[in-house]
Amino acid sequence: MALLAVLPAGCGRDPNRPVVIASVSDVSSLDPHLLDVNHPTGSVIWSLFDSLVRRDADGVDLPRLATSWERRDDLTWRFHLRRGVKFQDGSSFTAEDVKFSVDRMGMSPFNTLTQLWPQTTLKEARVIDEYTVDLVTEKPSVTLLYWLEEAFIVPKAYYSTHDTAYVNTHPLGSGPYRLVEWIPGDHVTLMANPDYFNGAPALKDVLFNVVPDVSTRLNALATGDIDLALELTADSANRANTPHSHAIESVGLRKIHFGISQKGNQLALRDARVRQAMNYAIDVHTMIKTLMHGSTTALASVVNAPNADPTLPPYSYQPERARQLLAAAGYAQGFDLDINFSPMWGQDKDVSETVAGYLNAVGIRTHLHQDEWSDFRRKLSDQGFDGIFFAGWAALISPPVELVIFTCGQEDNASGYCDPQYDDLVQRAAAEYDDGKRRELINAAQRVVWDRAFWIFLWHGPVYAGISSRIDYELRPDDYVEIYLAKPKR
Amino acid sequence: MMISFVIGKLFRAATVLLGVSFLTFIIGHSSGDPVLLMVRGDATPQQKEDLRHSLGLDRPVLEQYATYVERAVHGDLGISYRQRVPVSRLISLRLPYSLELAGAAFSAALILGFALGVIAALNRGRLIDHLITALSISSQVVPAFWLGLVLVLLFAVYWQVLPVFGSGGLQYLLLPAITLALPTLGRIARLARGGMLDVLGSDYIRTARAKGLSERSVLLHHAAKNALLPLMTQAGLELGDMVGSAFLVETVFAWPGIGRMVVNAVLQRDFLVVQGCVLVIAAGFVLINLTVDLLYARVDPRVRAR
């Protein structure tokens, strides 16, 4: 004990230490065109680089490196670029950098590893003058601005003279922070860019730290060693309320559901009445109250607010009706159903077991099946499931992107639905620039998903974090951490 | 004699490494497709095939293995599929942390474990013997993640004398090292106690005492040295284990060691990282065994003569 007493205590008591953000995993790459997950990779990339357009937490498009834009025809968009922006090596940002970056995203391996390129439907970038650029798409695209928010601009001179392995660890952007160091598996250190076009961010030194264990993140928050403990769970979030910190939560945008395989050998699932029955058999409200501690709301649509059709209610708990629907479909005696889950979206096991209980109660014989994530992921992309599978979908606000999950042959369509009428609605919505007409198409598609019960609808995946009393920051529901918007307290 | 002994051992070490790397390679490649975990969203089958090709994953496994070995001999362990950083750099960043943690835990376990074992043996049947035996058994049944969290709660959260997690100084090292050391300490203490009791009952100790040597000299020069012998093999294995299997401790303390890296790499099917780590850990085991063999030969002449 005497020995311990003379040791210096942890760094938590140093008021000048960097702001520390603790997350489960490490960034996967610092190449902005290889962005694969919103956090932590996305959060760090958003700090180092700028895109033409910024997406705010409500999904609204705001100016960033572009100050304004207009659509010239169905396929051509003109962007007016911000003047006087400098990259972190002092070189000036111009239209040439935009063209170079767009061309780079369209090359292998960038166009294969991320879905950015195909989703933008971009064909080419044309430099009009130093501060004006036209982007041309293959087909009309209402989601262009959405995807451009993740299309980061790199300086042509630097990225064309260094190889991809080098720039992967030595990024150079125009963003609010610059890289100090990246120690894979441990931390990324950033420091404020004093020359940022929008003014240097309020927090000077920022550390993204890998702290895999949730109890460790909470303990470190309690002692004041970290400032933002991310990826907490429903049952642990409460522990973030300490004298130095408090819990913050957001309803979140990821739609938690059970996918219903149409390809597997459980043929009952191809009958819409059976799928409706499963939705009526489950008491989602009670599950939210108990398993999720009341921190979220029931899911009614595959599309997030504000675009969700308000006339669609969540399925209600009506076990008697579920039995009737099963009987009408010829399954009065029930059927065998596999319930697949994997530790990815939190509380997978608890949720799956509870759902199994509800389905058993209406006569469905359930079999729980747990997969390691990489096997689960393979089954998702191969449409390789039998039965139903616990999943989360699309933490974003962009109806045409959210609706693609049920379109024929689409990679994310893990259930294997294939309905030409639904596909037609989604494709027309993605190409319809008229707001009113697009809204109608989107509502019609949502209605199909609800009526025919393409999912077992659960809830919006809540986002939990703990924040220290040193900083002020408002959590985004899509997991990105825009640390340059955080402010020191007092 | 000694030279041919060493050459023979080195030759066997190389064979072991080749065998280990081959097995890891085959098992890794039959366990899943890294390309599926890398691509996102709309990648077409053609794009996946292109990527597989650019990574060399479309070639026959044996051919891939031959290329791998050829490069590995020159120190090139490939580039991580996921983080696109050379595997040798990833390992060189993380290995020092593993060695620091394992080194501290191992020395503590060995010294304390041996001392406790000897004390127990000398006080056989008394209260202190029972206490030490109880400690050594309980240290092996308490899971590391639980013990680590309890230590953190006490020392870091309640008393706030040590940091919750991190690396970079003695104060960061203490809790993870204690957590990692305890099970080993327990095993060493039990072995040392047993070994010491065997030795104490043997003829030459009686002879030594009969010669009129001081009890101190009997215990230190005759008994302890011989009781150490059977411990050496076990200790070597324990040290190797500490580098490779510290995953739980590294997770609880966010310690950036190699154990966490290899487990994550397995989950992500990042074969080259798995392969590189396993190779380094296996090389560590081989090196330790070699050292133990040489030490044996030095301490016990019978081994050399064989």
Short mmCIF file of C-alpha atoms in Angstrom, two decimals, chain A residues 108-357:
data_model
loop_
_atom_site.label_atom_id
_atom_site.label_comp_id
_atom_site.label_asym_id
_atom_site.label_seq_id
_atom_site.Cartn_x
_atom_site.Cartn_y
_atom_site.Cartn_z
CA SER A 108 -10.14 0.16 -58.15
CA PRO A 109 -9.85 -0.69 -55.30
CA PHE A 110 -11.86 2.30 -54.02
CA ASN A 111 -14.91 1.59 -56.18
CA THR A 112 -14.97 -2.03 -54.96
CA LEU A 113 -14.32 -1.70 -51.25
CA THR A 114 -16.90 0.98 -50.55
CA GLN A 115 -20.33 1.51 -51.97
CA LEU A 116 -19.74 5.24 -52.35
CA TRP A 117 -18.94 5.23 -56.05
CA PRO A 118 -21.86 3.13 -57.32
CA GLN A 119 -24.24 4.95 -54.97
CA THR A 120 -23.30 8.41 -56.23
CA THR A 121 -24.04 7.20 -59.80
CA LEU A 122 -21.34 9.69 -60.81
CA LYS A 123 -19.96 9.53 -64.32
CA GLU A 124 -17.45 12.34 -64.34
CA ALA A 125 -16.35 15.70 -62.95
CA ARG A 126 -15.78 18.61 -65.32
CA VAL A 127 -13.70 21.57 -64.28
CA ILE A 128 -15.42 24.77 -65.43
CA ASP A 129 -12.99 27.20 -63.85
CA GLU A 130 -10.77 27.29 -60.79
CA TYR A 131 -13.74 27.50 -58.42
CA THR A 132 -16.55 25.89 -60.39
CA VAL A 133 -17.05 22.23 -61.12
CA ASP A 134 -19.83 20.23 -62.82
CA LEU A 135 -20.62 16.73 -61.62
CA VAL A 136 -22.37 14.50 -64.15
CA THR A 137 -24.34 11.41 -63.12
CA GLU A 138 -25.24 8.31 -65.13
CA LYS A 139 -28.91 8.71 -64.33
CA PRO A 140 -31.10 11.17 -62.44
CA SER A 141 -30.19 10.85 -58.76
CA VAL A 142 -31.95 12.45 -55.81
CA THR A 143 -29.35 10.96 -53.47
CA LEU A 144 -26.32 12.61 -55.06
CA LEU A 145 -25.97 15.27 -52.34
CA TYR A 146 -26.40 12.63 -49.66
CA TRP A 147 -23.48 10.57 -50.97
CA LEU A 148 -21.33 13.61 -51.74
CA GLU A 149 -21.27 14.24 -48.00
CA GLU A 150 -19.06 11.17 -47.73
CA ALA A 151 -17.07 11.97 -50.88
CA PHE A 152 -14.00 13.60 -49.38
CA ILE A 153 -11.71 15.94 -51.27
CA VAL A 154 -7.99 15.21 -51.23
CA PRO A 155 -5.21 17.44 -52.66
CA LYS A 156 -4.26 16.27 -56.15
CA ALA A 157 -0.57 17.14 -55.85
CA TYR A 158 -0.05 15.02 -52.70
CA TYR A 159 -2.31 12.05 -53.49
CA SER A 160 -1.04 11.67 -57.07
CA THR A 161 2.62 11.53 -56.03
CA HIS A 162 2.39 9.11 -53.07
CA ASP A 163 1.28 5.48 -53.20
CA THR A 164 -1.88 4.24 -51.52
CA ALA A 165 -0.03 2.45 -48.70
CA TYR A 166 1.73 5.69 -47.75
CA VAL A 167 -1.31 7.96 -47.83
CA ASN A 168 -3.24 5.35 -45.84
CA THR A 169 -1.11 6.18 -42.82
CA HIS A 170 -0.16 9.76 -43.79
CA PRO A 171 -3.44 11.48 -44.63
CA LEU A 172 -3.52 15.10 -45.81
CA GLY A 173 -6.79 17.00 -46.02
CA SER A 174 -8.27 20.41 -45.42
CA GLY A 175 -10.32 19.39 -42.37
CA PRO A 176 -10.61 20.91 -38.89
CA TYR A 177 -7.98 18.55 -37.44
CA ARG A 178 -4.64 17.20 -38.59
CA LEU A 179 -3.14 13.83 -37.72
CA VAL A 180 -0.47 13.66 -35.03
CA GLU A 181 -0.15 9.88 -34.91
CA TRP A 182 -2.01 6.64 -35.50
CA ILE A 183 -0.91 3.64 -33.48
CA PRO A 184 -3.05 0.84 -34.93
CA GLY A 185 -5.07 -0.96 -32.28
CA ASP A 186 -4.47 1.72 -29.66
CA HIS A 187 -5.16 5.32 -30.59
CA VAL A 188 -5.37 8.13 -33.12
CA THR A 189 -4.18 11.54 -31.95
CA LEU A 190 -5.42 14.70 -33.67
CA MET A 191 -4.55 18.32 -33.23
CA ALA A 192 -6.62 21.35 -34.20
CA ASN A 193 -5.93 22.84 -37.63
CA PRO A 194 -5.36 26.56 -36.81
CA ASP A 195 -5.93 27.51 -40.48
CA TYR A 196 -9.28 25.75 -40.88
CA PHE A 197 -11.53 27.74 -43.18
CA ASN A 198 -14.29 27.78 -40.61
CA GLY A 199 -11.96 28.73 -37.74
CA ALA A 200 -9.92 26.35 -35.57
CA PRO A 201 -12.09 23.92 -33.56
CA ALA A 202 -12.57 24.67 -29.85
CA LEU A 203 -10.92 21.49 -28.59
CA LYS A 204 -7.19 21.58 -29.36
CA ASP A 205 -5.97 18.03 -28.77
CA VAL A 206 -8.19 15.03 -29.32
CA LEU A 207 -7.47 11.35 -28.81
CA PHE A 208 -9.58 8.52 -30.24
CA ASN A 209 -8.74 5.62 -27.95
CA VAL A 210 -9.54 1.92 -28.38
CA VAL A 211 -11.08 0.61 -25.14
CA PRO A 212 -12.82 -2.63 -26.07
CA ASP A 213 -14.49 -3.42 -22.75
CA VAL A 214 -17.64 -1.51 -21.86
CA SER A 215 -16.94 -1.66 -18.09
CA THR A 216 -13.50 -0.17 -18.66
CA ARG A 217 -14.99 2.70 -20.66
CA LEU A 218 -17.46 3.37 -17.86
CA ASN A 219 -14.80 3.15 -15.14
CA ALA A 220 -12.53 5.52 -17.04
CA LEU A 221 -15.42 7.94 -17.42
CA ALA A 222 -16.10 7.77 -13.69
CA THR A 223 -12.49 8.60 -12.82
CA GLY A 224 -12.32 11.42 -15.36
CA ASP A 225 -9.77 9.70 -17.62
CA ILE A 226 -11.94 9.97 -20.72
CA ASP A 227 -14.51 12.44 -21.97
CA LEU A 228 -16.72 10.49 -24.31
CA ALA A 229 -17.52 6.80 -23.70
CA LEU A 230 -19.25 5.53 -26.82
CA GLU A 231 -21.08 2.33 -27.71
CA LEU A 232 -22.63 1.78 -24.28
CA THR A 233 -25.51 -0.67 -23.92
CA ALA A 234 -29.06 -0.24 -22.68
CA ASP A 235 -28.29 -1.92 -19.36
CA SER A 236 -24.97 -0.12 -18.75
CA ALA A 237 -25.77 3.44 -19.86
CA ASN A 238 -27.03 4.37 -16.40
CA ARG A 239 -23.58 3.86 -14.93
CA ALA A 240 -22.35 6.83 -16.96
CA ASN A 241 -24.11 9.10 -14.46
CA THR A 242 -21.29 10.00 -12.05
CA PRO A 243 -20.11 13.24 -10.37
CA HIS A 244 -17.84 13.85 -13.39
CA SER A 245 -20.10 12.68 -16.16
CA HIS A 246 -23.58 11.89 -17.35
CA ALA A 247 -25.30 9.54 -19.76
CA ILE A 248 -26.59 10.83 -23.08
CA GLU A 249 -28.79 8.90 -25.46
CA SER A 250 -30.47 9.33 -28.76
CA VAL A 251 -33.25 7.26 -30.32
CA GLY A 252 -30.94 6.50 -33.20
CA LEU A 253 -31.54 5.91 -36.89
CA ARG A 254 -30.63 2.25 -37.29
CA LYS A 255 -33.75 0.16 -37.74
CA ILE A 256 -33.60 -2.96 -35.60
CA HIS A 257 -35.64 -5.83 -37.02
CA PHE A 258 -35.71 -9.49 -37.90
CA GLY A 259 -35.12 -10.14 -41.58
CA ILE A 260 -37.34 -12.91 -42.97
CA SER A 261 -35.62 -15.22 -45.41
CA GLN A 262 -37.47 -15.93 -48.64
CA LYS A 263 -34.70 -18.14 -49.97
CA GLY A 264 -34.30 -20.65 -47.17
CA ASN A 265 -36.15 -23.94 -46.75
CA GLN A 266 -38.78 -22.55 -44.37
CA LEU A 267 -41.49 -22.03 -46.94
CA ALA A 268 -44.12 -20.69 -44.54
CA LEU A 269 -42.18 -17.41 -44.53
CA ARG A 270 -43.09 -16.77 -48.16
CA ASP A 271 -46.73 -16.28 -47.10
CA ALA A 272 -47.45 -12.63 -46.14
CA ARG A 273 -50.06 -13.80 -43.58
CA VAL A 274 -47.39 -15.75 -41.71
CA ARG A 275 -45.10 -12.71 -41.65
CA GLN A 276 -47.94 -10.50 -40.41
CA ALA A 277 -48.77 -13.11 -37.78
CA MET A 278 -45.22 -12.98 -36.43
CA ASN A 279 -45.46 -9.18 -36.18
CA TYR A 280 -48.76 -9.43 -34.29
CA ALA A 281 -47.39 -12.15 -32.02
CA ILE A 282 -44.62 -10.00 -30.53
CA ASP A 283 -45.17 -7.39 -27.81
CA VAL A 284 -42.62 -4.82 -28.97
CA HIS A 285 -43.73 -2.19 -26.45
CA THR A 286 -43.10 -4.46 -23.49
CA MET A 287 -39.72 -5.45 -24.94
CA ILE A 288 -38.78 -1.77 -25.29
CA LYS A 289 -39.86 -1.12 -21.70
CA THR A 290 -37.95 -4.06 -20.22
CA LEU A 291 -35.02 -4.96 -22.47
CA MET A 292 -34.33 -1.45 -23.75
CA HIS A 293 -35.21 0.42 -20.55
CA GLY A 294 -37.74 2.49 -22.46
CA SER A 295 -35.03 4.33 -24.34
CA THR A 296 -36.42 4.02 -27.85
CA THR A 297 -39.58 3.86 -29.93
CA ALA A 298 -41.28 1.10 -31.89
CA LEU A 299 -40.50 0.79 -35.58
CA ALA A 300 -43.25 1.10 -38.18
CA SER A 301 -41.41 1.76 -41.41
CA VAL A 302 -38.23 0.90 -43.26
CA VAL A 303 -37.80 4.68 -43.74
CA ASN A 304 -36.68 7.04 -40.95
CA ALA A 305 -38.41 10.26 -39.91
CA PRO A 306 -39.07 12.81 -41.27
CA ASN A 307 -39.81 10.74 -44.37
CA ALA A 308 -41.63 7.89 -42.62
CA ASP A 309 -45.30 7.71 -43.64
CA PRO A 310 -47.11 8.95 -40.51
CA THR A 311 -50.21 6.89 -41.34
CA LEU A 312 -48.28 3.65 -40.77
CA PRO A 313 -48.61 2.55 -37.11
CA PRO A 314 -46.27 0.05 -35.49
CA TYR A 315 -47.77 -3.46 -35.48
CA SER A 316 -49.68 -3.97 -32.24
CA TYR A 317 -49.60 -7.00 -29.93
CA GLN A 318 -52.54 -9.24 -30.91
CA PRO A 319 -51.63 -12.91 -30.33
CA GLU A 320 -55.20 -14.06 -31.12
CA ARG A 321 -55.07 -12.38 -34.51
CA ALA A 322 -51.65 -13.94 -35.07
CA ARG A 323 -53.12 -17.41 -34.49
CA GLN A 324 -55.98 -16.68 -36.88
CA LEU A 325 -53.59 -15.52 -39.60
CA LEU A 326 -51.46 -18.62 -39.14
CA ALA A 327 -54.54 -20.82 -39.39
CA ALA A 328 -55.71 -18.98 -42.51
CA ALA A 329 -52.32 -19.60 -44.08
CA GLY A 330 -52.61 -23.32 -43.29
CA TYR A 331 -50.24 -23.31 -40.32
CA ALA A 332 -52.73 -23.79 -37.48
CA GLN A 333 -50.34 -26.44 -36.14
CA GLY A 334 -47.41 -24.00 -36.34
CA PHE A 335 -44.12 -24.61 -38.17
CA ASP A 336 -40.41 -24.90 -37.46
CA LEU A 337 -38.54 -21.60 -37.48
CA ASP A 338 -34.82 -20.84 -37.14
CA ILE A 339 -33.96 -17.63 -35.28
CA ASN A 340 -30.45 -16.47 -36.22
CA PHE A 341 -28.45 -13.88 -34.34
CA SER A 342 -24.92 -12.57 -33.95
CA PRO A 343 -23.31 -10.12 -31.51
CA MET A 344 -23.40 -7.00 -33.65
CA TRP A 345 -26.39 -4.84 -32.81
CA GLY A 346 -26.40 -5.32 -29.07
CA GLN A 347 -28.56 -7.54 -26.86
CA ASP A 348 -28.90 -9.93 -29.78
CA LYS A 349 -29.27 -12.95 -27.52
CA ASP A 350 -31.79 -11.40 -25.12
CA VAL A 351 -33.92 -10.09 -27.96
CA SER A 352 -33.81 -13.37 -29.89
CA GLU A 353 -34.76 -15.43 -26.86
CA THR A 354 -37.64 -13.11 -25.99
CA VAL A 355 -38.96 -13.17 -29.55
CA ALA A 356 -38.68 -16.96 -29.51
CA GLY A 357 -40.88 -16.97 -26.42
#
